[in-house]
CSV table of C-alpha atoms and ligand atoms in Angstrom, one decimal:
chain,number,residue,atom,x,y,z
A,324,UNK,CA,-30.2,-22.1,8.5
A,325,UNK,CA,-31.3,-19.8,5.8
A,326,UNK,CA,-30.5,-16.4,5.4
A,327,UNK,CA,-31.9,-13.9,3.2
A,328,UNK,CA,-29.1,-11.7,1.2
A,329,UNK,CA,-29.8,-8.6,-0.5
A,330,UNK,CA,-27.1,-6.5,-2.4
A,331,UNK,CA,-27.9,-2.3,-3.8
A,332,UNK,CA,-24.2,-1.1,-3.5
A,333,UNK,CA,-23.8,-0.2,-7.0
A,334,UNK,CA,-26.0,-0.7,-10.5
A,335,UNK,CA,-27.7,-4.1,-9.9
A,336,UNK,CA,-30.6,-4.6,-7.5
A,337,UNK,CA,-30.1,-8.7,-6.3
A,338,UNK,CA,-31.5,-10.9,-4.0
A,339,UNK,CA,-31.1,-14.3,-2.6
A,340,UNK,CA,-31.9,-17.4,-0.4
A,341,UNK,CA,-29.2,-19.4,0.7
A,342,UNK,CA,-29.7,-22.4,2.8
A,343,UNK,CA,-26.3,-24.0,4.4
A,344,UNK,CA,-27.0,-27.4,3.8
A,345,UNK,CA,-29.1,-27.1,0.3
A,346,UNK,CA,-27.1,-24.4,-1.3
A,347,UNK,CA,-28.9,-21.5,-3.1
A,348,UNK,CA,-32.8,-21.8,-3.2
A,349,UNK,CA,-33.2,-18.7,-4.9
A,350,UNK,CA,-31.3,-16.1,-7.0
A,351,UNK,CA,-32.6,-12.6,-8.6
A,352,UNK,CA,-30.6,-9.9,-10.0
A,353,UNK,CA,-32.5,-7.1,-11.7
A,354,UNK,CA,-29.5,-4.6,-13.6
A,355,UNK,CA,-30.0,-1.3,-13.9
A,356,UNK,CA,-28.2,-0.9,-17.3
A,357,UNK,CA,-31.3,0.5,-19.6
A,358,UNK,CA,-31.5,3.3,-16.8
A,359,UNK,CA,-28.1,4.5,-16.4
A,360,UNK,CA,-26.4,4.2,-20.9
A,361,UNK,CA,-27.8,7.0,-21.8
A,362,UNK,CA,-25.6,9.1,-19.1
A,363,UNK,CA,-22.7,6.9,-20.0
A,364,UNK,CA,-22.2,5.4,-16.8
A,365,UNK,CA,-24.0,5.2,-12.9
A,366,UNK,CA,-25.6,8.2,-11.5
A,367,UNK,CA,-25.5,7.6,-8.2
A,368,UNK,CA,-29.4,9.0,-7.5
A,369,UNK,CA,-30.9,7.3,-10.3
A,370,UNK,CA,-29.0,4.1,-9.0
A,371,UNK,CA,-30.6,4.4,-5.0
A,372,UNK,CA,-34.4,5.0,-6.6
A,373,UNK,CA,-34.5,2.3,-8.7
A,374,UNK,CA,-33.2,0.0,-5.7
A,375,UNK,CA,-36.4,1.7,-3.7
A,376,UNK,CA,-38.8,0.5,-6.1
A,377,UNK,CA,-37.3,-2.6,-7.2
A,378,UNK,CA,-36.3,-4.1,-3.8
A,379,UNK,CA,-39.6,-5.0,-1.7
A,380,UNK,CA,-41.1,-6.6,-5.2
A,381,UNK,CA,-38.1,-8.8,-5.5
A,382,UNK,CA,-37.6,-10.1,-2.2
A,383,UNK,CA,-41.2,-11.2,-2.4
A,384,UNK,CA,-40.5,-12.6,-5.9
A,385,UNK,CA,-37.4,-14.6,-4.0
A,386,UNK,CA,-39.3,-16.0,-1.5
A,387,UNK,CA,-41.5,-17.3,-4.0
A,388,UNK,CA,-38.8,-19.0,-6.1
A,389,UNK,CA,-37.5,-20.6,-2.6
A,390,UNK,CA,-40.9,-21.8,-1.8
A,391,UNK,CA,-40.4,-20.4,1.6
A,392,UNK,CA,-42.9,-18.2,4.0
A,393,UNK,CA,-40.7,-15.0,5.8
A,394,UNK,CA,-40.9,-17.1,8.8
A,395,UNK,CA,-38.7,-19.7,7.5
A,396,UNK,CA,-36.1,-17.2,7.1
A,397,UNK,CA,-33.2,-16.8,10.2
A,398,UNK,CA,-31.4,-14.1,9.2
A,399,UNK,CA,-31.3,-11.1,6.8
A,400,UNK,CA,-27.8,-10.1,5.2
A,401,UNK,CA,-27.5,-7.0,3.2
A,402,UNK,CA,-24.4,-5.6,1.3
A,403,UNK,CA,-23.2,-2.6,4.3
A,404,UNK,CA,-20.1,-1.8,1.6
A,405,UNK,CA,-18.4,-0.1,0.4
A,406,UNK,CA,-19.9,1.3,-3.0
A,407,UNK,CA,-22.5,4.4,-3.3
A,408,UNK,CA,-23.4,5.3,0.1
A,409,UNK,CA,-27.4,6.2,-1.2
A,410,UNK,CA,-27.7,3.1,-2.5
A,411,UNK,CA,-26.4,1.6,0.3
A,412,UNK,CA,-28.9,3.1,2.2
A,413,UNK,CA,-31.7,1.4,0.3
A,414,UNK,CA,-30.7,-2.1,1.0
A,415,UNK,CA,-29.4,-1.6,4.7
A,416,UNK,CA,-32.3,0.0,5.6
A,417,UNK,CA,-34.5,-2.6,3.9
A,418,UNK,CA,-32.6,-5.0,5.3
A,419,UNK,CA,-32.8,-4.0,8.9
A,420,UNK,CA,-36.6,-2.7,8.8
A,421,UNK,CA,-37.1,-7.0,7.8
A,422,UNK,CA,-35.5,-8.0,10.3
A,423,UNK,CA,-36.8,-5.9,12.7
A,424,UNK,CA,-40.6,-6.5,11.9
A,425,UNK,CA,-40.3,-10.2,11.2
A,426,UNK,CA,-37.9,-10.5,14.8
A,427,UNK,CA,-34.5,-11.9,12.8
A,428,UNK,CA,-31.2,-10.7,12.9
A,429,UNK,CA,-29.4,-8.1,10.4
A,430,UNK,CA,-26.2,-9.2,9.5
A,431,UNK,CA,-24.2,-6.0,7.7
A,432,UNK,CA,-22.0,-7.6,4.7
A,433,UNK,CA,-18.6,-6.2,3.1
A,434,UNK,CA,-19.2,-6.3,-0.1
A,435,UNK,CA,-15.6,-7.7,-1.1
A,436,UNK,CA,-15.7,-10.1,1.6
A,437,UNK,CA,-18.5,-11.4,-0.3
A,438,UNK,CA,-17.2,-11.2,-3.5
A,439,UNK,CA,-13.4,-13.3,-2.3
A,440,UNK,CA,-16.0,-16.0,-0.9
A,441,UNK,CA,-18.2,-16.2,-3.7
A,442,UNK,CA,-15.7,-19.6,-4.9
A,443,UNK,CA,-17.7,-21.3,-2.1
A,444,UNK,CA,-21.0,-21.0,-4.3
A,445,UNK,CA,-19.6,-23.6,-6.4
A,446,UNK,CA,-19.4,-27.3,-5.9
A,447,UNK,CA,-16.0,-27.4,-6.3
A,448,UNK,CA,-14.7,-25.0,-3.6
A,449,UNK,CA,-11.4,-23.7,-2.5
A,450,UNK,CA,-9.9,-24.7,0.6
A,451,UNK,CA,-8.3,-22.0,3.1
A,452,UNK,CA,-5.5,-20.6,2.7
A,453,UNK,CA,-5.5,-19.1,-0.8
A,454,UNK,CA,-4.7,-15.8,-2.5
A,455,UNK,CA,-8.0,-13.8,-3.8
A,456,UNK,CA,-7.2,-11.4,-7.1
A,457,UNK,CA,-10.5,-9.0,-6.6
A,458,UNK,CA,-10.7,-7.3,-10.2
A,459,UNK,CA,-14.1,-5.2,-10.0
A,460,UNK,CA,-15.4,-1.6,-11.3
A,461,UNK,CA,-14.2,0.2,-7.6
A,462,UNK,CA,-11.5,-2.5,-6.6
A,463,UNK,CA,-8.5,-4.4,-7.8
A,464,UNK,CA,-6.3,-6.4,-4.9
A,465,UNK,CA,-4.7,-9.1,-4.1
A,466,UNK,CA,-5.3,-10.5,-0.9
A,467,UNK,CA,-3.6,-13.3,1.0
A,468,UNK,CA,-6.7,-15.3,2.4
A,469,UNK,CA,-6.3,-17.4,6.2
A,470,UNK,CA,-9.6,-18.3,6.8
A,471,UNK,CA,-12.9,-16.2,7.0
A,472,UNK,CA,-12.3,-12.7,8.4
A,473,UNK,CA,-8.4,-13.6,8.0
A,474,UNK,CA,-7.6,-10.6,5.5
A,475,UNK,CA,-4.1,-9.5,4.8
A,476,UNK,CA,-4.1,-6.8,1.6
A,477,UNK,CA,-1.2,-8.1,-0.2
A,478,UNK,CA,-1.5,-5.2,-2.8
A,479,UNK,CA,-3.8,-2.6,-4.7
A,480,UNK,CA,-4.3,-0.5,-7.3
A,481,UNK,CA,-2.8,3.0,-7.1
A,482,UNK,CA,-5.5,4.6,-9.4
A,483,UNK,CA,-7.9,3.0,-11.2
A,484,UNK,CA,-9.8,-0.3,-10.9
A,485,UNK,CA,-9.1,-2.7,-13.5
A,486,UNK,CA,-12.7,-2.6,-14.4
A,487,UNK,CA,-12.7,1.5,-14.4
A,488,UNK,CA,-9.7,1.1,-17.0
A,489,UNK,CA,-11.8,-1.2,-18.9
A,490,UNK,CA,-14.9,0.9,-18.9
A,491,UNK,CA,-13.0,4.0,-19.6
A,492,UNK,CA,-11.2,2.5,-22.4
A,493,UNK,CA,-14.3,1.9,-24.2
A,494,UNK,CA,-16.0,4.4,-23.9
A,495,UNK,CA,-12.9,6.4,-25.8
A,496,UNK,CA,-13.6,3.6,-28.3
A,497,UNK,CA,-17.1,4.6,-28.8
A,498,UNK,CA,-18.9,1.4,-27.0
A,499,UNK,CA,-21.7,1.8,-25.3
A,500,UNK,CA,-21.8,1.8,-21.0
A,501,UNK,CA,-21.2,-0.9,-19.7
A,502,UNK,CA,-17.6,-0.7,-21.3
A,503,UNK,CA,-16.1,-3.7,-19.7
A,504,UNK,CA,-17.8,-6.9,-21.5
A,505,UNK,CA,-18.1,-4.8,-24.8
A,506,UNK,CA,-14.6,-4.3,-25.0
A,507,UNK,CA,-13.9,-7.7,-24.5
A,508,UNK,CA,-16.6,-8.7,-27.0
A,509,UNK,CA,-15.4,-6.5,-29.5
A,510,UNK,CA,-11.4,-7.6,-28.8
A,511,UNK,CA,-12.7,-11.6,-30.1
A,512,UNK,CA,-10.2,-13.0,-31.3
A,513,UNK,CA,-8.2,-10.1,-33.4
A,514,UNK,CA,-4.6,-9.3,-33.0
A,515,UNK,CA,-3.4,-8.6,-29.3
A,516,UNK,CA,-0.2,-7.7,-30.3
A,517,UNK,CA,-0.4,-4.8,-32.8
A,518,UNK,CA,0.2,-1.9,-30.1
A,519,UNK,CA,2.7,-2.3,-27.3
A,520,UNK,CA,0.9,-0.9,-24.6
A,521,UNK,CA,2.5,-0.3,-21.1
A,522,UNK,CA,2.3,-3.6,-18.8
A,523,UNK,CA,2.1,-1.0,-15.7
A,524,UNK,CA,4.2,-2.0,-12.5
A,525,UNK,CA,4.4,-5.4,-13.8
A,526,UNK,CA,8.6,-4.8,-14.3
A,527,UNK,CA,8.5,-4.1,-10.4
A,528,UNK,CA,8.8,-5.8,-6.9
A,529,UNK,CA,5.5,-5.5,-5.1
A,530,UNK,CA,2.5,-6.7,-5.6
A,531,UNK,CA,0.9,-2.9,-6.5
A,532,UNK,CA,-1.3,-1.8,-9.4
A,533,UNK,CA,-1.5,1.0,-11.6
A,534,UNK,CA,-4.0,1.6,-14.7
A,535,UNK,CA,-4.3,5.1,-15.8
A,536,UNK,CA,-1.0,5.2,-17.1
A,537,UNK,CA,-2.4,2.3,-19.9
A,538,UNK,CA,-5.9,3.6,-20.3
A,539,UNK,CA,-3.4,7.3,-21.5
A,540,UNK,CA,-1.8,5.3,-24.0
A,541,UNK,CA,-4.7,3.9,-25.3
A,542,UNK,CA,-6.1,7.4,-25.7
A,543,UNK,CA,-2.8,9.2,-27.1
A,544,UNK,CA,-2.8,6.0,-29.7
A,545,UNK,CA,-6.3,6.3,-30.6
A,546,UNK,CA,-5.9,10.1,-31.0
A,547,UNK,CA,-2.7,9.6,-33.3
A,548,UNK,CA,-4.5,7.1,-34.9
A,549,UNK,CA,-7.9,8.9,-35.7
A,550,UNK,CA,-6.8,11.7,-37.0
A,551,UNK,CA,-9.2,13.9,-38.3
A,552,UNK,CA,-10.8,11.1,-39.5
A,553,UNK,CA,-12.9,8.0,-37.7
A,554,UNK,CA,-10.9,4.8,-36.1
A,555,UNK,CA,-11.4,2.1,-38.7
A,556,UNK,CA,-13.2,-1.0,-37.3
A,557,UNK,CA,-9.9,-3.4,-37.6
A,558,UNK,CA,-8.0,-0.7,-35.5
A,559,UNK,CA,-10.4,-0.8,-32.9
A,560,UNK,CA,-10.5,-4.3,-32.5
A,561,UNK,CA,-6.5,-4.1,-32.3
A,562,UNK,CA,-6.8,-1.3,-30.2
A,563,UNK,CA,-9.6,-3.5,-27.8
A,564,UNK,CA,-7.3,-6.3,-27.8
A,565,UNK,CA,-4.1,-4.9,-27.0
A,566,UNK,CA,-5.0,-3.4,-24.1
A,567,UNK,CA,-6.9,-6.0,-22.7
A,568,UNK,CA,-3.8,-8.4,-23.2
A,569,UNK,CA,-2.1,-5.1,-21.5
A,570,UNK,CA,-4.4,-6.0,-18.5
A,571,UNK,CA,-4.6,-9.3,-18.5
A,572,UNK,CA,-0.6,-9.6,-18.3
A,573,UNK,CA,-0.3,-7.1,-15.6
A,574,UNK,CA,-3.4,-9.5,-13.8
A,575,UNK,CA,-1.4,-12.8,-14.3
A,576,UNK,CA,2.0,-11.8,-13.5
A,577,UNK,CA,1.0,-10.1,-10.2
A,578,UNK,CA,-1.2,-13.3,-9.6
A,579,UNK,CA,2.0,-15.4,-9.9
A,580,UNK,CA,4.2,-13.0,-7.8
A,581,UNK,CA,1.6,-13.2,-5.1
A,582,UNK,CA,1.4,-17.0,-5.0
A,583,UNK,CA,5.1,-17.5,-4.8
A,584,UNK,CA,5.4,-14.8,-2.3
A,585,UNK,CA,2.9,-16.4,0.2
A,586,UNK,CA,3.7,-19.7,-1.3
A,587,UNK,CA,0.3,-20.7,-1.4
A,588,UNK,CA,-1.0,-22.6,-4.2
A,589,UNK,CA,-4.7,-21.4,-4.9
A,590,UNK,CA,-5.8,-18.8,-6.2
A,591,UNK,CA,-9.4,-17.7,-6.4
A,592,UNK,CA,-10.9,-14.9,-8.7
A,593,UNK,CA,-13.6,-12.6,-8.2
A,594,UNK,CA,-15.5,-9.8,-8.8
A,595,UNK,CA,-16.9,-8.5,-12.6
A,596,UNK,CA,-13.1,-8.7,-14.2
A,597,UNK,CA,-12.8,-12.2,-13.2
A,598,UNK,CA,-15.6,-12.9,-15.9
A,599,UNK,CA,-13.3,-11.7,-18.5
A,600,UNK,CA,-13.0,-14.8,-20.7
A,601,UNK,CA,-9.1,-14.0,-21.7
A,602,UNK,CA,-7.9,-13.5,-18.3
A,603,UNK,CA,-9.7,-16.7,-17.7
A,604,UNK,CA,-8.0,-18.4,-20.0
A,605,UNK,CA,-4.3,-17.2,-19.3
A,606,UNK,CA,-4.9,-17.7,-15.5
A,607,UNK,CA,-6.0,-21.2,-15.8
A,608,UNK,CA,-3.1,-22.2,-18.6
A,609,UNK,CA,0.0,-20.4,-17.1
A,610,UNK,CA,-0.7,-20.9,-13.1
A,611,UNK,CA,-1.8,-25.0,-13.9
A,612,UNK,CA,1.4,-25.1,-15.3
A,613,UNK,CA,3.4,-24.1,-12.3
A,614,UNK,CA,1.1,-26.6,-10.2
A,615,UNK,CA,-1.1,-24.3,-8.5
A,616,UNK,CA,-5.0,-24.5,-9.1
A,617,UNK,CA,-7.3,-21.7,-9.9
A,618,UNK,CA,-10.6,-21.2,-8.9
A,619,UNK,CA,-13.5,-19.1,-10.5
A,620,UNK,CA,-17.3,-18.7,-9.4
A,621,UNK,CA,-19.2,-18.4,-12.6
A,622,UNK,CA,-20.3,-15.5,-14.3
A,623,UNK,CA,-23.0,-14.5,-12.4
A,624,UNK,CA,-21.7,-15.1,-9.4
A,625,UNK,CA,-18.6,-12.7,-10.4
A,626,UNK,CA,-20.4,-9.6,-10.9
A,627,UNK,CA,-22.8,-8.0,-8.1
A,628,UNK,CA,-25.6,-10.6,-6.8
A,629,UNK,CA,-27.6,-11.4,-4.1
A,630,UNK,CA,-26.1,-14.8,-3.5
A,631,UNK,CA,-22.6,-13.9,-2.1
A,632,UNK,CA,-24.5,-11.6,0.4
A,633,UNK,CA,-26.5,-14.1,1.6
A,634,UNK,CA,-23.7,-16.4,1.5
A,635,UNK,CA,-21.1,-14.3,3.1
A,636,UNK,CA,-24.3,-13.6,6.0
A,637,UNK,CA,-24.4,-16.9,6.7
A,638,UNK,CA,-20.7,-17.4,7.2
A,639,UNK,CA,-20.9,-15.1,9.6
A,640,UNK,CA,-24.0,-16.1,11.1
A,641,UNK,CA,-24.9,-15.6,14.5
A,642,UNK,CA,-21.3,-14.7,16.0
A,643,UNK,CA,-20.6,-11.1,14.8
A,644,UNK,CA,-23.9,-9.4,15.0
A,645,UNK,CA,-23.9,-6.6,16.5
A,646,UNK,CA,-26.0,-6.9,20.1
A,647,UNK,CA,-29.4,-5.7,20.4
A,648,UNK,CA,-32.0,-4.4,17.6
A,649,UNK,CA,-31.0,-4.6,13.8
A,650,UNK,CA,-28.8,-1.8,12.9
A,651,UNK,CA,-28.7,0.2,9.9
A,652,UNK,CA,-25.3,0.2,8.7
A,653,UNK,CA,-23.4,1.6,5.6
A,654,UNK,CA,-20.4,2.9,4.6
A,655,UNK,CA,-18.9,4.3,1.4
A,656,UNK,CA,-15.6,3.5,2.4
A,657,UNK,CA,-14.4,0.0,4.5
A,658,UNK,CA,-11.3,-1.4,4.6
A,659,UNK,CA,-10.9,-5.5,4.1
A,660,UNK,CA,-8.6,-5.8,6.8
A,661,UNK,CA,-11.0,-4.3,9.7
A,662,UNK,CA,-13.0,-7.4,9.7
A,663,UNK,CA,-12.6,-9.7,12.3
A,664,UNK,CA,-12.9,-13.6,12.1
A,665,UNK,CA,-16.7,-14.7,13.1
B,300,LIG,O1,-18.1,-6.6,-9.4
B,300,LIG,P1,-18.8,-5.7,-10.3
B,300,LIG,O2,-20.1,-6.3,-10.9
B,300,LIG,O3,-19.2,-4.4,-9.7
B,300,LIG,C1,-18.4,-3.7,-8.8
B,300,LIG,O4,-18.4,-4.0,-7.6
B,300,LIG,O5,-17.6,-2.9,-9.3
B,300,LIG,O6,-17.8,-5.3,-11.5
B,300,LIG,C2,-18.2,-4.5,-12.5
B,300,LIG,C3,-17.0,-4.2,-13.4
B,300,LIG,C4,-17.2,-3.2,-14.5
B,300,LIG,O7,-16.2,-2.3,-14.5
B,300,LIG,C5,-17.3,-4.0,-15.8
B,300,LIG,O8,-17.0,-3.3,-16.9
B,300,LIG,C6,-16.3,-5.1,-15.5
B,300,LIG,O9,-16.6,-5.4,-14.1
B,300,LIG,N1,-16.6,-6.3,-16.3
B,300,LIG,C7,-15.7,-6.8,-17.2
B,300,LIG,C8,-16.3,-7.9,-17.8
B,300,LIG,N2,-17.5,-8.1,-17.3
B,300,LIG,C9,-17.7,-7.1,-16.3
B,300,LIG,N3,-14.5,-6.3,-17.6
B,300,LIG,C10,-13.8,-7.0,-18.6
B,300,LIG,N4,-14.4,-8.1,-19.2
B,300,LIG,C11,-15.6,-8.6,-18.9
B,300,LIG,N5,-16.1,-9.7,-19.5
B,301,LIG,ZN1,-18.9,-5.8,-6.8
C-alpha cells in the first residue's frame, strides 16, 4: 500500500511516498527560511502562499523520484494539525481535491501523532509501549505511548515550547531566524556552566514545563551584561551554552521522571528539538545508564517532513477515514488525546 503524505502546517512545504513493505520511495522538503529571516520569524500569509505555489510542483517532483504513475497511489495523507490554520488550508485542500479527482481516500493527519511515530521511519524501531518527549517550535510533552492512537498527555509546557525558548533566546543574542540550530551552533563546545540559569520546574513533582521564566533570565543577564556596550563574542557563546544546558537538564530530568513514573523503559524523541545534538548526547548517556533505551529518528525526520505524514496515513490506513467523499479538514488547535486507535 502506498500512500502519498504531504505536510504545510508551518514553514516547510514536504512531501512523500511511503510504501508499507519498501519503506520511503520518495522524500522532498522545500523550507521556507530565505522567505520568512528578514521578518525575524513565520508570517503566517507569506507561509500559506508559498505552500500554493510550491505544492502541486512538488508532488509531481515526488512521484517522479518514486517512479510511480498517481494511479499507483492508494491513499493521500495530509498534515490536518494543529499549526497555522492558512497553511493548513493549502495542504488539506490539496490533499482532498487529489483524492477526490484521482478516486483515493484523504486520510487527515495530527501533526504530533506523526511526529511521536516518526521512530518507525527508522530500521531500528521502538516497540509499544514507550514514552514520547515531543520538543518542537509550538509543542513540548511528554506522552505515555500504548499503541497507535493510545495517547495519554503525561505533561506540557505551561508557556513556551522548548523550541520557542530556543528561538527567542537567540534572537536576543542577535542570531539570525531560525534561532534554534544557530544557538546551538554557536553554543559548540564553550563553557555551559558560566551562568546559573533557572532549571524551571525541574525541583518539582509532575511531569510540567515552563520556559519563559529561563528565556527572562537570559535576557535580564544579557542586558546586565551588555551594558551600554555590545555582548562580547566569548559571552555569547557562554550565554548560548548555558541556557541550552538550562534546557537540556529540564528535558532529561523530566524524561527520567516520566520513565520511572510509567515504568516503561523506551523513550522516543521527536520533533525539531530532538535534533539538538547536546540533548542528544545527555539523553542517550544518562537514560542507557539506568537501562532504558532511547530512540531518535534522524534529523530530517525530526523536524517537519512529508514522510511522517505519509507514514502516520498509512498507519491509519483504511479504518478511520471518515465515510464518504474526501473531506477538507484542518484545525489550528487538536488535542493528542482525541484520537482514537485505528
Ligand atoms: O518540529 P519543527 O520542525 O516544527 C514545529 O512543528 O514546530 O520544530 C522547529 C523547532 C524550532 O523552534 C527550531 O528552532 C527548533 O525546532 N530546532 C532546534 C534545533 N533544530 C531545530 N532547537 C535546538 N537545537 C537544534 N539543533
Ligand atoms: Zn512539527
Amino acid at each position: 500500500m502506498k500512500v502519498l503524505g504531504i505536510e504545510t502546517s508551518c514553514d516547510e512545504t514536504a512531501v512523500a511516498v511511503y510504501d508499507g513493505e519498501q519503506g520511503l520511495m520518495a522524500n522532498r522538503v522545500w523550507s521556507q527560511i530565505e522567505l520568512h529571516r528578514p521578518h525575524g520569524g513565520v508570517v503566517p500569509e507569506l507561509a500559506s502562499r508559498e505552500h500554493v505555489e510550491r505544492l502541486l510542483p512538488m508532488i509531481e517532483g515526488c512521484l517522479a523520484d518514486a517512479g510511480i504513475e498517481p494511479q499507483a497511489i492508494d491513499g493521500i495523507a495530509y498534515t490536518a494539525g494543529p499549526g497555522l490554520i492558512g497553511a493548513l488550508l493549502v495542504g488539506a485542500t490539496v490533499g482532498a481535491g487529489l483524492a477526490a479527482a484521482w478516486g483515493l481516500p484523504a486520510i487527515p493527519v495530527h501533526h504530533m501523532e506523526a511526529h511521536l511515530l516518526a521512530p518507525l521511519l527508522e530500521d531500528d524501531r521502538p516497540a509499544f509501549p514507550f514514552v514520547a518527549l515531543l520538543v518542537s517550535g509550538g509543542h513540548t510533552m511528554l506522552v505515555e505511548v500504548a499503541g497507535i492512537g493510545r495517547y495519554r498527555i503525561l505533561g506540557q509546557t505551561l508557556d513556551d515550547a522548548a523550541g520557542e525558548a530556543f528561538d527567542k533566546t537567540a534572537k536576543m543574542l542577535g542570531l539570525p531566524y531560525p534561532g534554534g540550530p544557530q544557538l546551538a551552533l554557536l553554543a559548540g563546545n564553550g563553557r555551559a556552566d558560566r551562568f546559573a540559569f533557572p532549571r524551571p520546574m525541574l525541583g518539582r513533582q509532575g511531569l510540567e514545563f515552563s520556559f519563559s521564566g529561563l528565556k527572562t533570565a537570559v535576557a535580564l543577564k544579557a542586558r546586565e551584561l551588555r551594558g551600554d556596550g555590545v555582548l562580547s563574542e566569548s559571552v555569547r557563546v557562554e550565554l548560548a551554552n548555558s541556557f541550552q544546558e538550562a534546557v537540556v537538564d529540564t528535558l532529561v530530568g523530566k524524561s527520567r521522571q516520566a520513565l520511572q513514573a510509567t515504568g516503561l523503559s523506551r523513550l522516543v524523541v521527536a520533533g525539531g528539538v530532538g535534533a539538538n545534538r547536546r540533548l542528544r548526547e545527555r539523553l542517550r548517556s544518562e537514560l542507557t545508564a539506568t537501562g532504558c533505551s532511547v530512540y531518535y529518528p534522524r534529523n530530517e525526520y525530526c523536524t517537519d517532513n512529508g514522510a511522517m505524514i505519509a507514514l502516520a496515513g498509512s498507519l491509519r490506513f483504511p479504518a478511520t477515514l471518515p465515510a464518504g467523499p474526501p473531506v477538507v479538514c484542518a484545525r489550528a488547535r487538536w488535542d493528542l488525546e482525541e484520537l482514537g486507535q485505528p
